[in-house]
Short mmCIF file of C-alpha atoms in Angstrom, two decimals:
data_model
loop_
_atom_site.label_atom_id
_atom_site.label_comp_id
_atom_site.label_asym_id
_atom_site.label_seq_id
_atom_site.Cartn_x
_atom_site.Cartn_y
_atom_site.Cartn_z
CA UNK A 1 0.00 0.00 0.00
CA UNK A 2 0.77 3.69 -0.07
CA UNK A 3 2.46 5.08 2.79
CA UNK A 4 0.28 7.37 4.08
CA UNK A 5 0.91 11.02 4.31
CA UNK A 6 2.46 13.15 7.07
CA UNK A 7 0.03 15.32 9.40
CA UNK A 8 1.09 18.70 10.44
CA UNK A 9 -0.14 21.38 13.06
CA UNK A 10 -1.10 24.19 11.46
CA UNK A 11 -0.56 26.40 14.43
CA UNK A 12 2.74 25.17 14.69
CA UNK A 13 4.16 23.20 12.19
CA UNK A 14 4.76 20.59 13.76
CA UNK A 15 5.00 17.81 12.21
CA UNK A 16 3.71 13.98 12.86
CA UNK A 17 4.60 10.80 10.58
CA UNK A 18 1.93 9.21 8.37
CA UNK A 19 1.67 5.99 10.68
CA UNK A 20 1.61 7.29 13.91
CA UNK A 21 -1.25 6.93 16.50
CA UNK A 22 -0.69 10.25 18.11
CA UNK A 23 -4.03 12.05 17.45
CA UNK A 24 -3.15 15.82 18.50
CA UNK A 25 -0.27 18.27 18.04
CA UNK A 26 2.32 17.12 20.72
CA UNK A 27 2.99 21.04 21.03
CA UNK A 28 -0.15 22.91 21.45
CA UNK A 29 -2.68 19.81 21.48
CA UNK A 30 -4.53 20.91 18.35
CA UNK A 31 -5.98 19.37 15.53
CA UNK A 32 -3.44 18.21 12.85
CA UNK A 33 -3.91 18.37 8.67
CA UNK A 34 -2.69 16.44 6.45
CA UNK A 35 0.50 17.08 4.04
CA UNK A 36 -1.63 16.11 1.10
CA UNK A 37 -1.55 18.29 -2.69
CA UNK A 38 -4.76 16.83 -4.70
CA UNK A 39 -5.61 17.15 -8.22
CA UNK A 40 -8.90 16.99 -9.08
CA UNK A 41 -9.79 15.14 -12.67
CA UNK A 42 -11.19 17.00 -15.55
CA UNK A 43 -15.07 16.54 -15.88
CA UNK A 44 -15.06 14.58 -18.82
CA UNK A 45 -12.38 11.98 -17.39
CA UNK A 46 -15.24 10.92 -14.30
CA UNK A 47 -18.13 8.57 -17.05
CA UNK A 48 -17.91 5.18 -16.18
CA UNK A 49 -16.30 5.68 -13.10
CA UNK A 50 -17.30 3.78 -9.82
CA UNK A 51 -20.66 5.40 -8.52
CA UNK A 52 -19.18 5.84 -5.00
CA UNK A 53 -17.05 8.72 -3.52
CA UNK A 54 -14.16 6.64 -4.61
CA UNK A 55 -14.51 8.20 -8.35
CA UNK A 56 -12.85 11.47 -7.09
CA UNK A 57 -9.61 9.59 -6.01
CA UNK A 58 -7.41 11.79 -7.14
CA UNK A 59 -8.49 14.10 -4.63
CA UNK A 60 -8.86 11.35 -2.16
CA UNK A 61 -5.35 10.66 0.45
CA UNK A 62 -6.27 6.76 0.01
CA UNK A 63 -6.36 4.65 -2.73
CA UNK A 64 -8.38 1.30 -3.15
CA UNK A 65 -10.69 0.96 -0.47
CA UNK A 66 -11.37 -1.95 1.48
CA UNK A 67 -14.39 -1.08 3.72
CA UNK A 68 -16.56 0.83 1.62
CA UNK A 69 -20.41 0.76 1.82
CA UNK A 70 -21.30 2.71 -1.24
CA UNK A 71 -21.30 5.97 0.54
CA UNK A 72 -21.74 9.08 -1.92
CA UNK A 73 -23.21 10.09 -5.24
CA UNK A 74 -26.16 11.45 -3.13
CA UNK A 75 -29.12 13.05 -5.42
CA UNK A 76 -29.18 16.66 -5.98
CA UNK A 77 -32.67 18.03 -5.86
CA UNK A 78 -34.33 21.30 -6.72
CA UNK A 79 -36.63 22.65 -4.21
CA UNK A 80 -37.45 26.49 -5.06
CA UNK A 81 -36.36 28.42 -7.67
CA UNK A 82 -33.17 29.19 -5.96
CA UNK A 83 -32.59 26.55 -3.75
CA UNK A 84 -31.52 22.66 -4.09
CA UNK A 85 -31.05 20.64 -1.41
CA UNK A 86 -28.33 17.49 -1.72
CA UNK A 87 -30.00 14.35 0.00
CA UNK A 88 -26.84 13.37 1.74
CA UNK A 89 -29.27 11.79 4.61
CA UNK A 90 -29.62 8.53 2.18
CA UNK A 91 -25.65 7.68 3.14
CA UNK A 92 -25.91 4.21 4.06
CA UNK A 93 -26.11 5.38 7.70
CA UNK A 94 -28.37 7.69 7.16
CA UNK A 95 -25.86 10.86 7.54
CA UNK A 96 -23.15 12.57 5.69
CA UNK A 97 -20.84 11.52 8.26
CA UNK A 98 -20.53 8.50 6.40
CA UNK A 99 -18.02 10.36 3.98
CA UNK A 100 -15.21 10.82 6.48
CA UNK A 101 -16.17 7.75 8.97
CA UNK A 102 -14.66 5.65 5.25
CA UNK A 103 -11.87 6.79 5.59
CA UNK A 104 -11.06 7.03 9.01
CA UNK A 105 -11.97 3.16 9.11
CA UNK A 106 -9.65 2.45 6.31
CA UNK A 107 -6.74 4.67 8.17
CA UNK A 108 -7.20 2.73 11.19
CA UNK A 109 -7.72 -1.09 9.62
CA UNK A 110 -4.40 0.51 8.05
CA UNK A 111 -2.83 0.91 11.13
CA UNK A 112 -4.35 -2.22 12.65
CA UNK A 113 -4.61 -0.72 16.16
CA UNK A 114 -6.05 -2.95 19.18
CA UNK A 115 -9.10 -0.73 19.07
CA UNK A 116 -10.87 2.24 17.80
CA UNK A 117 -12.40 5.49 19.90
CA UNK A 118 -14.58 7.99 18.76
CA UNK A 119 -16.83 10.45 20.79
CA UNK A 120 -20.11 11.04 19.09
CA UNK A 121 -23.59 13.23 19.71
CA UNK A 122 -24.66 10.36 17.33
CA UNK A 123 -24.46 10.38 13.81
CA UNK A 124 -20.34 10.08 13.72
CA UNK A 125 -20.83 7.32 16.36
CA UNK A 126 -23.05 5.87 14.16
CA UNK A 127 -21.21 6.04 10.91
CA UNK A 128 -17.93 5.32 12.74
CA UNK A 129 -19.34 2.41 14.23
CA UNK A 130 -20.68 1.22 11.06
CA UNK A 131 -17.90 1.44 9.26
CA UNK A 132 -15.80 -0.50 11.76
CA UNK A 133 -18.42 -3.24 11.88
CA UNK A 134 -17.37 -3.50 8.01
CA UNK A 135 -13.73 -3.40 8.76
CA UNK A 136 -13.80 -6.05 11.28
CA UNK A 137 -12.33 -3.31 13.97
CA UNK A 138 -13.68 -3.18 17.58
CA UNK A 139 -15.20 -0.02 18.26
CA UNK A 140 -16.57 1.89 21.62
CA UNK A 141 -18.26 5.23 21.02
CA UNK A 142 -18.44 8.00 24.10
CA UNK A 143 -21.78 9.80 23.84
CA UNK A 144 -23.33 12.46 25.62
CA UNK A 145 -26.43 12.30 28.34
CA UNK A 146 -29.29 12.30 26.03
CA UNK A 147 -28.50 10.92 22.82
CA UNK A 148 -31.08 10.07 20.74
CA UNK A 149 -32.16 6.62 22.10
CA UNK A 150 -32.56 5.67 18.16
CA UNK A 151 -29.04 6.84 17.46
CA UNK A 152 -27.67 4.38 20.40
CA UNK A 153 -29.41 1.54 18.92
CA UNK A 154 -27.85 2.14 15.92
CA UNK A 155 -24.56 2.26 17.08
CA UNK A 156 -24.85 -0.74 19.09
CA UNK A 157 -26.51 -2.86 16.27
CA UNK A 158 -22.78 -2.19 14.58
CA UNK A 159 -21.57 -3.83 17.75
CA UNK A 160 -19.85 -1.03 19.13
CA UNK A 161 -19.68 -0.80 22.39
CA UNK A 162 -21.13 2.60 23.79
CA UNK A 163 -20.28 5.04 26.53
CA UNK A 164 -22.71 7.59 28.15
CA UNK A 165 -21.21 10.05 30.28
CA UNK A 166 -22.66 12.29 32.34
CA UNK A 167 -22.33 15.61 30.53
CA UNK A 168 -22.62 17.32 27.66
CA UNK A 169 -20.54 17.06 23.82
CA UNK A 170 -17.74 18.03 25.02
CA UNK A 171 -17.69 15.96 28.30
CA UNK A 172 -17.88 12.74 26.00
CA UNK A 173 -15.24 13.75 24.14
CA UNK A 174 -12.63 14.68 27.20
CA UNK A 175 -13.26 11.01 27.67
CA UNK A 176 -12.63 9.63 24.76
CA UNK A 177 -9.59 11.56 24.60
CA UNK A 178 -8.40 9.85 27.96
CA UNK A 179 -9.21 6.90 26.83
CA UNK A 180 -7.50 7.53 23.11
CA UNK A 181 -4.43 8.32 24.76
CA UNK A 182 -3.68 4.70 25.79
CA UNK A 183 -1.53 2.42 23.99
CA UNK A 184 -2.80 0.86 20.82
CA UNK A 185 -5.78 2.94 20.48
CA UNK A 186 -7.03 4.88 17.11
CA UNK A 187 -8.94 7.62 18.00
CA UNK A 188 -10.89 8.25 14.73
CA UNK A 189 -11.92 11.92 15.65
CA UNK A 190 -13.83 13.27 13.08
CA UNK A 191 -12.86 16.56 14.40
CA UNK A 192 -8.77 16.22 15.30
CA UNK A 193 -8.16 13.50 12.58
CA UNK A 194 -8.08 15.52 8.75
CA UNK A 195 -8.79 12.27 7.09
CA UNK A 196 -12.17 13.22 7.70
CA UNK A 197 -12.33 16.36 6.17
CA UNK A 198 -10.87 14.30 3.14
CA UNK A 199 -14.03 13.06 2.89
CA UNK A 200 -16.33 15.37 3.23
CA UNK A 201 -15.10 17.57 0.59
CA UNK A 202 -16.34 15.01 -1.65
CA UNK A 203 -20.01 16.72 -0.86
CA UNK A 204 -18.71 19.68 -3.46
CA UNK A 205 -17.26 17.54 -5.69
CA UNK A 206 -20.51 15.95 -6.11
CA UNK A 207 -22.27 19.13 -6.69
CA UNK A 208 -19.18 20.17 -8.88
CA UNK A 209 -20.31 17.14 -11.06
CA UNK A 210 -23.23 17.62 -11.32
CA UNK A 211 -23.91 21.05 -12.14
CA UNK A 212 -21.84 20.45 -14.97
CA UNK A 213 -18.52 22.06 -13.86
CA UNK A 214 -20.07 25.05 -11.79
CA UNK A 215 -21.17 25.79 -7.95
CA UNK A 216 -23.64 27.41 -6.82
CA UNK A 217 -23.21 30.94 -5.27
CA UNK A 218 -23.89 29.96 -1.96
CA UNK A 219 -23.37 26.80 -0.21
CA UNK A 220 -25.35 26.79 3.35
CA UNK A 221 -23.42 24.83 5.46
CA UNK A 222 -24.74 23.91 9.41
CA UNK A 223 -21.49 24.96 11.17
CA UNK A 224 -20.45 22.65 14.91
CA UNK A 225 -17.11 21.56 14.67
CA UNK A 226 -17.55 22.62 11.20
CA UNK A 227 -15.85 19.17 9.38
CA UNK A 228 -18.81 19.88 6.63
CA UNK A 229 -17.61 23.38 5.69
CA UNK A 230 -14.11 22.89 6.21
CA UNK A 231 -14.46 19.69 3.42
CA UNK A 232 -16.10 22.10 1.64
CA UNK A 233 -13.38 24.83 1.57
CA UNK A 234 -10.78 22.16 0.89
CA UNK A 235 -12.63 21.15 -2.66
CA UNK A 236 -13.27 24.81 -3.40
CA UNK A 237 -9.68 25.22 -3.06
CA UNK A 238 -8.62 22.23 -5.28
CA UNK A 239 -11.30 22.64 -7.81
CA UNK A 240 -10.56 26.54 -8.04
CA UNK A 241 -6.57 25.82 -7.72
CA UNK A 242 -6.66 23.24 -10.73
CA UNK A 243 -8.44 25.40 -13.07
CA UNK A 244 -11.78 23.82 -12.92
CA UNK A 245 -13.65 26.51 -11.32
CA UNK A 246 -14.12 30.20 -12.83
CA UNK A 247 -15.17 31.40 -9.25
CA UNK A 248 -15.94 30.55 -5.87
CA UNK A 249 -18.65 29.85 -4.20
CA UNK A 250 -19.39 32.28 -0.82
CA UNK A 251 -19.54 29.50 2.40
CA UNK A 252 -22.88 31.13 4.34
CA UNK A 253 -22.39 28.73 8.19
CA UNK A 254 -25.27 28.37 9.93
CA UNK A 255 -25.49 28.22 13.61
CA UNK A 256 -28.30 27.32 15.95
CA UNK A 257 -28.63 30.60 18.10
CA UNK A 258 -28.60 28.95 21.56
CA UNK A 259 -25.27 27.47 21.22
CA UNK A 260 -23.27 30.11 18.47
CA UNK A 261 -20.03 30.25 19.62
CA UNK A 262 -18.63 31.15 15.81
CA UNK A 263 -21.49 33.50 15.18
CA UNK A 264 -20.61 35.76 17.77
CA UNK A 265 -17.04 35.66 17.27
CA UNK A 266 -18.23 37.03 13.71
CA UNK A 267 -19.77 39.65 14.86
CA UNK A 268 -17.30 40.76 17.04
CA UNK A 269 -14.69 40.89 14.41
CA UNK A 270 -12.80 37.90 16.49
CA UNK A 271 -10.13 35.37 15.41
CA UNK A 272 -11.65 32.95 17.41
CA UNK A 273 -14.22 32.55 19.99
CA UNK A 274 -14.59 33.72 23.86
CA UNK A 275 -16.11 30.98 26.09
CA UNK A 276 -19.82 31.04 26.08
CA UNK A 277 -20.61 32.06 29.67
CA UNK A 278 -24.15 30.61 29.36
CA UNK A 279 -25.67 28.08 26.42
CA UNK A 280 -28.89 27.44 25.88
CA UNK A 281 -30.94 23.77 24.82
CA UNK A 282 -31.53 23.64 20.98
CA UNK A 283 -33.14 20.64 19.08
CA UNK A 284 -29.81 21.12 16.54
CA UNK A 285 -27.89 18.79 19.29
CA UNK A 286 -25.66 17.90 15.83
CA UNK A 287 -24.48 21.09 16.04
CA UNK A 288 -24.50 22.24 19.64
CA UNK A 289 -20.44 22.74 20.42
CA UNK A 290 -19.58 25.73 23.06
CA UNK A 291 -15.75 25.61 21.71
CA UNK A 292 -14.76 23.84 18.54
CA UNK A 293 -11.70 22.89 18.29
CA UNK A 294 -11.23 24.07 14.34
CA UNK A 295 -12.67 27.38 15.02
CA UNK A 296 -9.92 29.43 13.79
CA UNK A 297 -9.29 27.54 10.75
CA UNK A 298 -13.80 27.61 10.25
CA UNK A 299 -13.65 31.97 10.84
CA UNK A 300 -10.61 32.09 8.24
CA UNK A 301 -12.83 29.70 5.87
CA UNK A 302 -15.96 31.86 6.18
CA UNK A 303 -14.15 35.06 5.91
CA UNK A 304 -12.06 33.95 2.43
CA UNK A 305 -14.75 33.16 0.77
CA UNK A 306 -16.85 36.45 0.94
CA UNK A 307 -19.39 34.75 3.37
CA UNK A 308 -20.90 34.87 6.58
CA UNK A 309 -22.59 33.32 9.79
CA UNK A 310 -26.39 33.38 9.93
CA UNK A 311 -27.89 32.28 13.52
CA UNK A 312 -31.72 30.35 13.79
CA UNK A 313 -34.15 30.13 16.65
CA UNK A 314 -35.57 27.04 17.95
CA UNK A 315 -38.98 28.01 16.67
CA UNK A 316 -37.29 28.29 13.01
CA UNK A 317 -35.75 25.04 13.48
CA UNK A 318 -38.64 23.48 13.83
CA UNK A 319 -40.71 25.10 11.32
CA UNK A 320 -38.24 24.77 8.55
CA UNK A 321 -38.27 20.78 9.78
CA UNK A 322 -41.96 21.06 9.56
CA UNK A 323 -41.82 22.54 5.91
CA UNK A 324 -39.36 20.31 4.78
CA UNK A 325 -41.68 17.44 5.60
CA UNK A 326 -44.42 19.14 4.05
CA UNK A 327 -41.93 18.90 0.23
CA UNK A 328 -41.44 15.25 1.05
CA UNK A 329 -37.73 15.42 3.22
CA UNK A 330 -37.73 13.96 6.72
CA UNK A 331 -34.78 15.32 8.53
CA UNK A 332 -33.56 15.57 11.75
CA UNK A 333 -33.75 19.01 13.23
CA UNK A 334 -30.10 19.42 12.54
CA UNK A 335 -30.29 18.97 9.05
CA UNK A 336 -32.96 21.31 9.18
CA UNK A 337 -31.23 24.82 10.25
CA UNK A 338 -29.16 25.60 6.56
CA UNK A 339 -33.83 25.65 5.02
CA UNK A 340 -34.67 27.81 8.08
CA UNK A 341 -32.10 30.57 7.91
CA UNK A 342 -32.50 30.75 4.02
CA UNK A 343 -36.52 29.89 3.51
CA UNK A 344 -37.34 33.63 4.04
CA UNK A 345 -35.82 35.26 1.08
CA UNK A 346 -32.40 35.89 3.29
CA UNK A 347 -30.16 34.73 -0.64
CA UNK A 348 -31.85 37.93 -2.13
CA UNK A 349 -31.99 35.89 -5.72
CA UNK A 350 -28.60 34.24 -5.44
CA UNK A 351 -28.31 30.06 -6.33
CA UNK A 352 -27.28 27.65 -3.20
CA UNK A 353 -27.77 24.27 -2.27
CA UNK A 354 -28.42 23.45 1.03
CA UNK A 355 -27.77 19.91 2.87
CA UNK A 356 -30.07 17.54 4.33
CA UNK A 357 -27.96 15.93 6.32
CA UNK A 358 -29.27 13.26 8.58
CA UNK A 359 -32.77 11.42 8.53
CA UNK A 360 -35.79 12.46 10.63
CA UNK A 361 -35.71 8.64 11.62
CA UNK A 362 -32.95 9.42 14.02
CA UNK A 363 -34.88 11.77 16.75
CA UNK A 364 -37.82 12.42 14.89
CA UNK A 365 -40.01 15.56 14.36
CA UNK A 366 -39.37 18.90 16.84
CA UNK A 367 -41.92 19.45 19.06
CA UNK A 368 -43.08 22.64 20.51
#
């Protein structure tokens, strides 16, 4: 196989080998990136290709897959005159997450590590867990109090073993991190590990495809830990850096209000952002993070591309949720807050797509 790529800090520079376990910056404990040029294939060169992610693998730091389920190639639909949404909620596990959790399994059946960690509100838990199951790797999954009792049955129908501590997001993920940090352990982060942002980006090569070569204007993204738009900026970048593009799309990251830790920093003109002294509950749990750990590198994303951060209320949440049902999409309130901060005329005539990102079968409809 290919050796696989070097991971660097990019606060720091530091650097850390391709096969190494070591999930963090050794300096300043942030998340690493990956030493990794792509590019992307002409148009043309993609017919007849495999009808999987895996037929953008030039772009991709992995080459012939072992534990893939299919994931990708999700449809594209129109659903106003200035609006499509991309169904990436019919991944095989129901969420987009599914385009990084690939190839973090295939990193760590790579590595062949005595067992995999990941920390999880659900859907990565889910994927992750999934995609272990199909790499024969034994996975345990730290969630928060209050998962969706439908997300931990899917988890532990993967077999994965699951975790609830007593806390919030980031509580489940302090422990995973302890328990990542002993020997022999892959901690397939989708937030610290840059494989996974590897595979996200493959959402706007998708939409490259099949608009023919073009983006759209806008692309809404629902902004947490922000591995969706940060994929996204990555294939802007290679798609605009090879030629392919004639412009760039403006990233538009949507936050719920309760818990907009990146929003505010926005406002305030901030490089990153101040601790939240109080956050509120919001039905976008997906997205609920106080302090991501990529916000710097999500504010620089934003601000490159000529976009900005748009903030929802719960009661838009849920009737965006409501009105996507009503067009025939049931989503999770999660997937719901890119419809609600755009449904009300907020892209003033401009083209975007907006994700639906994870199935209403996972927690169901939002409740007043």
């Amino acid at each position: 196989m290919t050796p696989l790529p070097d991971r660097y800090c990019p606060t720091d520079g530091v650097r850390v080998p391709g096969d190494s376990l070591a999930w963090r910056c050794p300096s300043c404990h942030g998340p690493l990136d990956l030493d990794f040029t792509p590019i992307p294939a002409p148009l043309k060169s993609l017919a007849g290709r495999v009808n999987s992610l895996w037929r953008y693998a030039e772009t991709l730091p992995l080459t012939g897959p072992t534990v893939s389920l299919g994931e990708g190639r999700t449809p594209l639909v129109p659903l106003t005159d200035e609006v499509s949404v991309k169904l990436d909620f019919l991944m095989p596990t129901l969420s987009f997450k599914d385009r990084g959790a690939v190839l973090l399994a295939e990193v760590a059946l790579r590595s062949g590590p005595r067992r995999v960690i990941a920390d999880s509100s659900g859907n990565a838990g889910t994927a992750i867990a999934a995609y272990c199951a199909r790499a024969r790797l034994p996975c345990t999954v730290y969630v928060p109090l209050g998962t969706s009792a439908k997300k931990l049955e899917q988890i532990e129908a993967h077999g994965a073993r699951v975790e609830v501590v007593d806390g919030g997001r980031e509580a489940a993920a302090r422990a995973a991190q302890r328990a990542a940090d002993e020997p022999d352990t892959f901690y397939a982060s989708h937030v610290y590990n840059p494989y996974f942002l590897h595979g996200t980006k493959t959402y706007v090569h998708e939409l490259w495809e099949d608009l023919g070569g073009r983006l759209p204007e806008v692309l809404v993204l629902p902004v947490g830990n922000g591995t969706l738009l940060l994929g996204a900026a990555l294939a802007v970048a290679e798609l605009y850096g090879a030629g392919l593009l004639d412009r760039r799309p403006a990233l538009w990251a949507v936050q719920a209000a309760a818990v907009a830790p990146l929003a505010r920093a926005w406002e305030q003109g901030a490089e990153e952002p101040a601790d939240l002294i109080s956050v509120g509950p919001t039905r976008a749990e997906g997205i609920a993070i106080p302090r991501p750990p990529r916000a710097r590198q999500i504010l620089r994303a934003v601000r490159e591309s000529g976009g900005t951060f748009l903030t929802v209320t719960e009661d838009q949440i849920r009737h965006a949720q409501l009105d996507l049902a009503s067009r025939g999409f049931y989503v999770e309130s999660t997937s719901a807050v890119c419809w609600a901060a755009v449904r009300e005329g907020a892209l003033g005539g401009r083209s975007a797509v907006v994700p639906l990102c994870g199935a209403g079968l996972k927690s169901g409809l939002a409740r007043p």
